[in-house]
JSON list of C-alpha atoms in Angstrom, two decimals:
[
{"chain": "A", "resi": 4, "resn": "MET", "atom": "CA", "xyz": [-0.08, -0.18, -0.05]},
{"chain": "A", "resi": 5, "resn": "PRO", "atom": "CA", "xyz": [0.90, 3.26, -1.08]},
{"chain": "A", "resi": 6, "resn": "ASP", "atom": "CA", "xyz": [1.67, 5.83, 1.99]},
{"chain": "A", "resi": 7, "resn": "LYS", "atom": "CA", "xyz": [-1.24, 7.13, 3.29]},
{"chain": "A", "resi": 8, "resn": "THR", "atom": "CA", "xyz": [-0.27, 10.20, 3.93]},
{"chain": "A", "resi": 9, "resn": "GLU", "atom": "CA", "xyz": [1.90, 11.08, 0.74]},
{"chain": "A", "resi": 10, "resn": "LEU", "atom": "CA", "xyz": [-2.03, 10.09, -0.95]},
{"chain": "A", "resi": 11, "resn": "LEU", "atom": "CA", "xyz": [-3.76, 12.51, 1.56]},
{"chain": "A", "resi": 12, "resn": "SER", "atom": "CA", "xyz": [-1.74, 15.45, 1.22]},
{"chain": "A", "resi": 13, "resn": "LYS", "atom": "CA", "xyz": [-1.37, 15.39, -2.83]},
{"chain": "A", "resi": 14, "resn": "LEU", "atom": "CA", "xyz": [-5.27, 14.85, -2.99]},
{"chain": "A", "resi": 15, "resn": "ASP", "atom": "CA", "xyz": [-5.71, 17.81, -1.07]},
{"chain": "A", "resi": 16, "resn": "GLU", "atom": "CA", "xyz": [-3.49, 19.36, -3.50]},
{"chain": "A", "resi": 17, "resn": "ILE", "atom": "CA", "xyz": [-5.55, 18.68, -6.13]},
{"chain": "A", "resi": 18, "resn": "GLU", "atom": "CA", "xyz": [-8.21, 20.64, -4.26]},
{"chain": "A", "resi": 19, "resn": "ALA", "atom": "CA", "xyz": [-6.29, 23.43, -3.45]},
{"chain": "A", "resi": 20, "resn": "GLU", "atom": "CA", "xyz": [-5.25, 23.74, -7.30]},
{"chain": "A", "resi": 21, "resn": "MET", "atom": "CA", "xyz": [-9.09, 23.80, -8.71]},
{"chain": "A", "resi": 22, "resn": "LYS", "atom": "CA", "xyz": [-10.25, 25.64, -6.50]},
{"chain": "A", "resi": 23, "resn": "SER", "atom": "CA", "xyz": [-7.17, 28.31, -7.03]},
{"chain": "A", "resi": 24, "resn": "ILE", "atom": "CA", "xyz": [-7.83, 28.17, -11.03]},
{"chain": "A", "resi": 25, "resn": "GLY", "atom": "CA", "xyz": [-11.62, 28.78, -10.44]},
{"chain": "A", "resi": 26, "resn": "PHE", "atom": "CA", "xyz": [-12.58, 24.75, -11.08]},
{"chain": "A", "resi": 27, "resn": "TRP", "atom": "CA", "xyz": [-14.00, 24.27, -7.86]},
{"chain": "A", "resi": 28, "resn": "SER", "atom": "CA", "xyz": [-18.08, 24.83, -7.95]},
{"chain": "A", "resi": 29, "resn": "ASP", "atom": "CA", "xyz": [-19.10, 26.03, -4.12]},
{"chain": "A", "resi": 30, "resn": "ASN", "atom": "CA", "xyz": [-22.73, 24.36, -4.89]},
{"chain": "A", "resi": 31, "resn": "PRO", "atom": "CA", "xyz": [-21.95, 21.42, -7.07]},
{"chain": "A", "resi": 32, "resn": "PRO", "atom": "CA", "xyz": [-24.26, 18.92, -8.05]},
{"chain": "A", "resi": 33, "resn": "ASP", "atom": "CA", "xyz": [-25.38, 15.77, -6.64]},
{"chain": "A", "resi": 34, "resn": "LEU", "atom": "CA", "xyz": [-23.33, 13.92, -8.93]},
{"chain": "A", "resi": 35, "resn": "GLN", "atom": "CA", "xyz": [-22.87, 10.81, -5.95]},
{"chain": "A", "resi": 36, "resn": "THR", "atom": "CA", "xyz": [-27.16, 9.86, -6.57]},
{"chain": "A", "resi": 37, "resn": "GLY", "atom": "CA", "xyz": [-26.71, 10.24, -10.12]},
{"chain": "A", "resi": 38, "resn": "ILE", "atom": "CA", "xyz": [-23.65, 7.18, -9.87]},
{"chain": "A", "resi": 39, "resn": "ALA", "atom": "CA", "xyz": [-26.16, 5.24, -7.37]},
{"chain": "A", "resi": 40, "resn": "ARG", "atom": "CA", "xyz": [-28.79, 5.45, -10.05]},
{"chain": "A", "resi": 41, "resn": "GLY", "atom": "CA", "xyz": [-26.53, 4.33, -13.25]},
{"chain": "A", "resi": 42, "resn": "GLU", "atom": "CA", "xyz": [-26.85, 7.51, -14.83]},
{"chain": "A", "resi": 43, "resn": "ILE", "atom": "CA", "xyz": [-23.80, 8.36, -14.55]},
{"chain": "A", "resi": 44, "resn": "LYS", "atom": "CA", "xyz": [-21.07, 6.33, -15.05]},
{"chain": "A", "resi": 45, "resn": "SER", "atom": "CA", "xyz": [-17.45, 8.02, -16.12]},
{"chain": "A", "resi": 46, "resn": "PHE", "atom": "CA", "xyz": [-16.53, 11.29, -16.16]},
{"chain": "A", "resi": 47, "resn": "GLN", "atom": "CA", "xyz": [-18.24, 11.53, -19.68]},
{"chain": "A", "resi": 48, "resn": "ASP", "atom": "CA", "xyz": [-21.85, 11.42, -18.05]},
{"chain": "A", "resi": 49, "resn": "ALA", "atom": "CA", "xyz": [-20.62, 14.44, -15.80]},
{"chain": "A", "resi": 50, "resn": "PRO", "atom": "CA", "xyz": [-22.26, 17.79, -16.42]},
{"chain": "A", "resi": 51, "resn": "SER", "atom": "CA", "xyz": [-17.90, 18.65, -16.75]},
{"chain": "A", "resi": 52, "resn": "PHE", "atom": "CA", "xyz": [-15.14, 17.14, -15.90]},
{"chain": "A", "resi": 53, "resn": "GLU", "atom": "CA", "xyz": [-13.98, 19.35, -12.90]},
{"chain": "A", "resi": 54, "resn": "LEU", "atom": "CA", "xyz": [-17.77, 18.65, -11.40]},
{"chain": "A", "resi": 55, "resn": "TRP", "atom": "CA", "xyz": [-16.63, 14.98, -11.47]},
{"chain": "A", "resi": 56, "resn": "LEU", "atom": "CA", "xyz": [-13.45, 15.27, -10.21]},
{"chain": "A", "resi": 57, "resn": "GLN", "atom": "CA", "xyz": [-14.95, 17.66, -7.31]},
{"chain": "A", "resi": 58, "resn": "SER", "atom": "CA", "xyz": [-17.75, 14.95, -6.18]},
{"chain": "A", "resi": 59, "resn": "ILE", "atom": "CA", "xyz": [-16.81, 12.17, -8.07]},
{"chain": "A", "resi": 60, "resn": "PHE", "atom": "CA", "xyz": [-12.81, 10.90, -8.24]},
{"chain": "A", "resi": 61, "resn": "LEU", "atom": "CA", "xyz": [-11.68, 13.46, -5.03]},
{"chain": "A", "resi": 62, "resn": "PRO", "atom": "CA", "xyz": [-14.69, 11.27, -2.63]},
{"chain": "A", "resi": 63, "resn": "ASN", "atom": "CA", "xyz": [-13.95, 8.51, -4.08]},
{"chain": "A", "resi": 64, "resn": "ALA", "atom": "CA", "xyz": [-9.84, 8.35, -4.32]},
{"chain": "A", "resi": 65, "resn": "LYS", "atom": "CA", "xyz": [-10.03, 9.55, -0.33]},
{"chain": "A", "resi": 66, "resn": "GLN", "atom": "CA", "xyz": [-12.16, 6.76, 0.57]},
{"chain": "A", "resi": 67, "resn": "ALA", "atom": "CA", "xyz": [-9.97, 4.61, -1.25]},
{"chain": "A", "resi": 68, "resn": "VAL", "atom": "CA", "xyz": [-7.04, 5.70, 0.37]},
{"chain": "A", "resi": 69, "resn": "SER", "atom": "CA", "xyz": [-8.27, 5.88, 4.28]},
{"chain": "A", "resi": 70, "resn": "THR", "atom": "CA", "xyz": [-9.92, 2.07, 3.11]},
{"chain": "A", "resi": 71, "resn": "GLU", "atom": "CA", "xyz": [-6.83, 0.87, 1.84]},
{"chain": "A", "resi": 72, "resn": "ASN", "atom": "CA", "xyz": [-8.67, -0.24, -1.40]},
{"chain": "A", "resi": 73, "resn": "LEU", "atom": "CA", "xyz": [-7.08, 1.34, -4.26]},
{"chain": "A", "resi": 74, "resn": "PRO", "atom": "CA", "xyz": [-8.01, 0.73, -7.80]},
{"chain": "A", "resi": 75, "resn": "ARG", "atom": "CA", "xyz": [-4.97, -1.15, -9.53]},
{"chain": "A", "resi": 76, "resn": "GLN", "atom": "CA", "xyz": [-4.69, 1.45, -12.04]},
{"chain": "A", "resi": 77, "resn": "SER", "atom": "CA", "xyz": [-5.48, 5.05, -11.97]},
{"chain": "A", "resi": 78, "resn": "GLN", "atom": "CA", "xyz": [-5.68, 6.83, -15.03]},
{"chain": "A", "resi": 79, "resn": "VAL", "atom": "CA", "xyz": [-6.98, 10.25, -13.80]},
{"chain": "A", "resi": 80, "resn": "GLY", "atom": "CA", "xyz": [-3.93, 12.46, -15.16]},
{"chain": "A", "resi": 81, "resn": "LEU", "atom": "CA", "xyz": [-4.18, 10.99, -18.85]},
{"chain": "A", "resi": 82, "resn": "MET", "atom": "CA", "xyz": [-7.95, 11.58, -18.49]},
{"chain": "A", "resi": 83, "resn": "ALA", "atom": "CA", "xyz": [-6.93, 15.42, -17.66]},
{"chain": "A", "resi": 84, "resn": "MET", "atom": "CA", "xyz": [-4.86, 15.46, -20.47]},
{"chain": "A", "resi": 85, "resn": "ARG", "atom": "CA", "xyz": [-6.82, 14.61, -22.74]},
{"chain": "A", "resi": 86, "resn": "GLN", "atom": "CA", "xyz": [-9.47, 17.08, -21.28]},
{"chain": "A", "resi": 87, "resn": "TYR", "atom": "CA", "xyz": [-6.64, 19.88, -21.08]},
{"chain": "A", "resi": 88, "resn": "ASP", "atom": "CA", "xyz": [-4.49, 19.90, -23.91]},
{"chain": "A", "resi": 89, "resn": "TYR", "atom": "CA", "xyz": [-5.13, 17.54, -26.97]},
{"chain": "A", "resi": 90, "resn": "HIS", "atom": "CA", "xyz": [-7.63, 18.77, -28.96]},
{"chain": "A", "resi": 91, "resn": "SER", "atom": "CA", "xyz": [-6.89, 22.90, -27.59]},
{"chain": "A", "resi": 92, "resn": "SER", "atom": "CA", "xyz": [-4.91, 23.34, -24.64]},
{"chain": "A", "resi": 93, "resn": "VAL", "atom": "CA", "xyz": [-5.87, 24.50, -21.41]},
{"chain": "A", "resi": 94, "resn": "PRO", "atom": "CA", "xyz": [-2.32, 26.56, -20.20]},
{"chain": "A", "resi": 95, "resn": "LYS", "atom": "CA", "xyz": [-4.33, 26.94, -16.12]},
{"chain": "A", "resi": 96, "resn": "ALA", "atom": "CA", "xyz": [-4.53, 23.38, -16.10]},
{"chain": "A", "resi": 97, "resn": "HIS", "atom": "CA", "xyz": [-1.97, 22.12, -17.02]},
{"chain": "A", "resi": 98, "resn": "ARG", "atom": "CA", "xyz": [-0.84, 22.11, -13.10]},
{"chain": "A", "resi": 99, "resn": "LEU", "atom": "CA", "xyz": [-4.07, 20.14, -12.39]},
{"chain": "A", "resi": 100, "resn": "THR", "atom": "CA", "xyz": [-2.70, 17.71, -15.22]},
{"chain": "A", "resi": 101, "resn": "GLU", "atom": "CA", "xyz": [0.63, 17.28, -13.36]},
{"chain": "A", "resi": 102, "resn": "LEU", "atom": "CA", "xyz": [-1.04, 16.78, -9.79]},
{"chain": "A", "resi": 103, "resn": "LEU", "atom": "CA", "xyz": [-3.63, 14.15, -10.99]},
{"chain": "A", "resi": 104, "resn": "PHE", "atom": "CA", "xyz": [-0.28, 12.54, -13.02]},
{"chain": "A", "resi": 105, "resn": "GLN", "atom": "CA", "xyz": [1.77, 12.26, -9.14]},
{"chain": "A", "resi": 106, "resn": "PHE", "atom": "CA", "xyz": [-1.68, 11.11, -7.61]},
{"chain": "A", "resi": 107, "resn": "ASP", "atom": "CA", "xyz": [-1.45, 8.33, -10.63]},
{"chain": "A", "resi": 108, "resn": "LYS", "atom": "CA", "xyz": [2.18, 7.53, -9.91]},
{"chain": "A", "resi": 109, "resn": "LEU", "atom": "CA", "xyz": [1.45, 7.10, -6.00]},
{"chain": "A", "resi": 110, "resn": "ALA", "atom": "CA", "xyz": [-1.01, 5.55, -5.80]},
{"chain": "A", "resi": 111, "resn": "CYS", "atom": "CA", "xyz": [-0.34, 2.63, -8.27]},
{"chain": "A", "resi": 112, "resn": "PRO", "atom": "CA", "xyz": [3.15, 2.70, -8.75]},
{"chain": "A", "resi": 113, "resn": "HIS", "atom": "CA", "xyz": [3.56, -1.09, -10.55]},
{"chain": "A", "resi": 114, "resn": "SER", "atom": "CA", "xyz": [0.88, -0.16, -12.81]},
{"chain": "A", "resi": 115, "resn": "GLN", "atom": "CA", "xyz": [3.28, 2.92, -14.79]}
]
């Protein structure tokens, strides 16, 4: 199991970066209910990638770290790269993308 403290710290860093670049919503929709109903199956079904990160990824990742139930593989960095630097570049999201790739490496060091 990767270091819990380091993983939780990285997730806090991701959240802080989202807030600093304006990608954080003060009143996000309840996407967890959408997951439970089967309406949201991936980040593509969410209203935006940012809302998915905030409402689905971060809470689920924190829970997985806390319960030591991390997936075998994480590709959130790659998803961010496709979102923010594929068809057109979103420069303010570059640091966020970098942090998400760092999380992937910390969470699943053997899958890289």
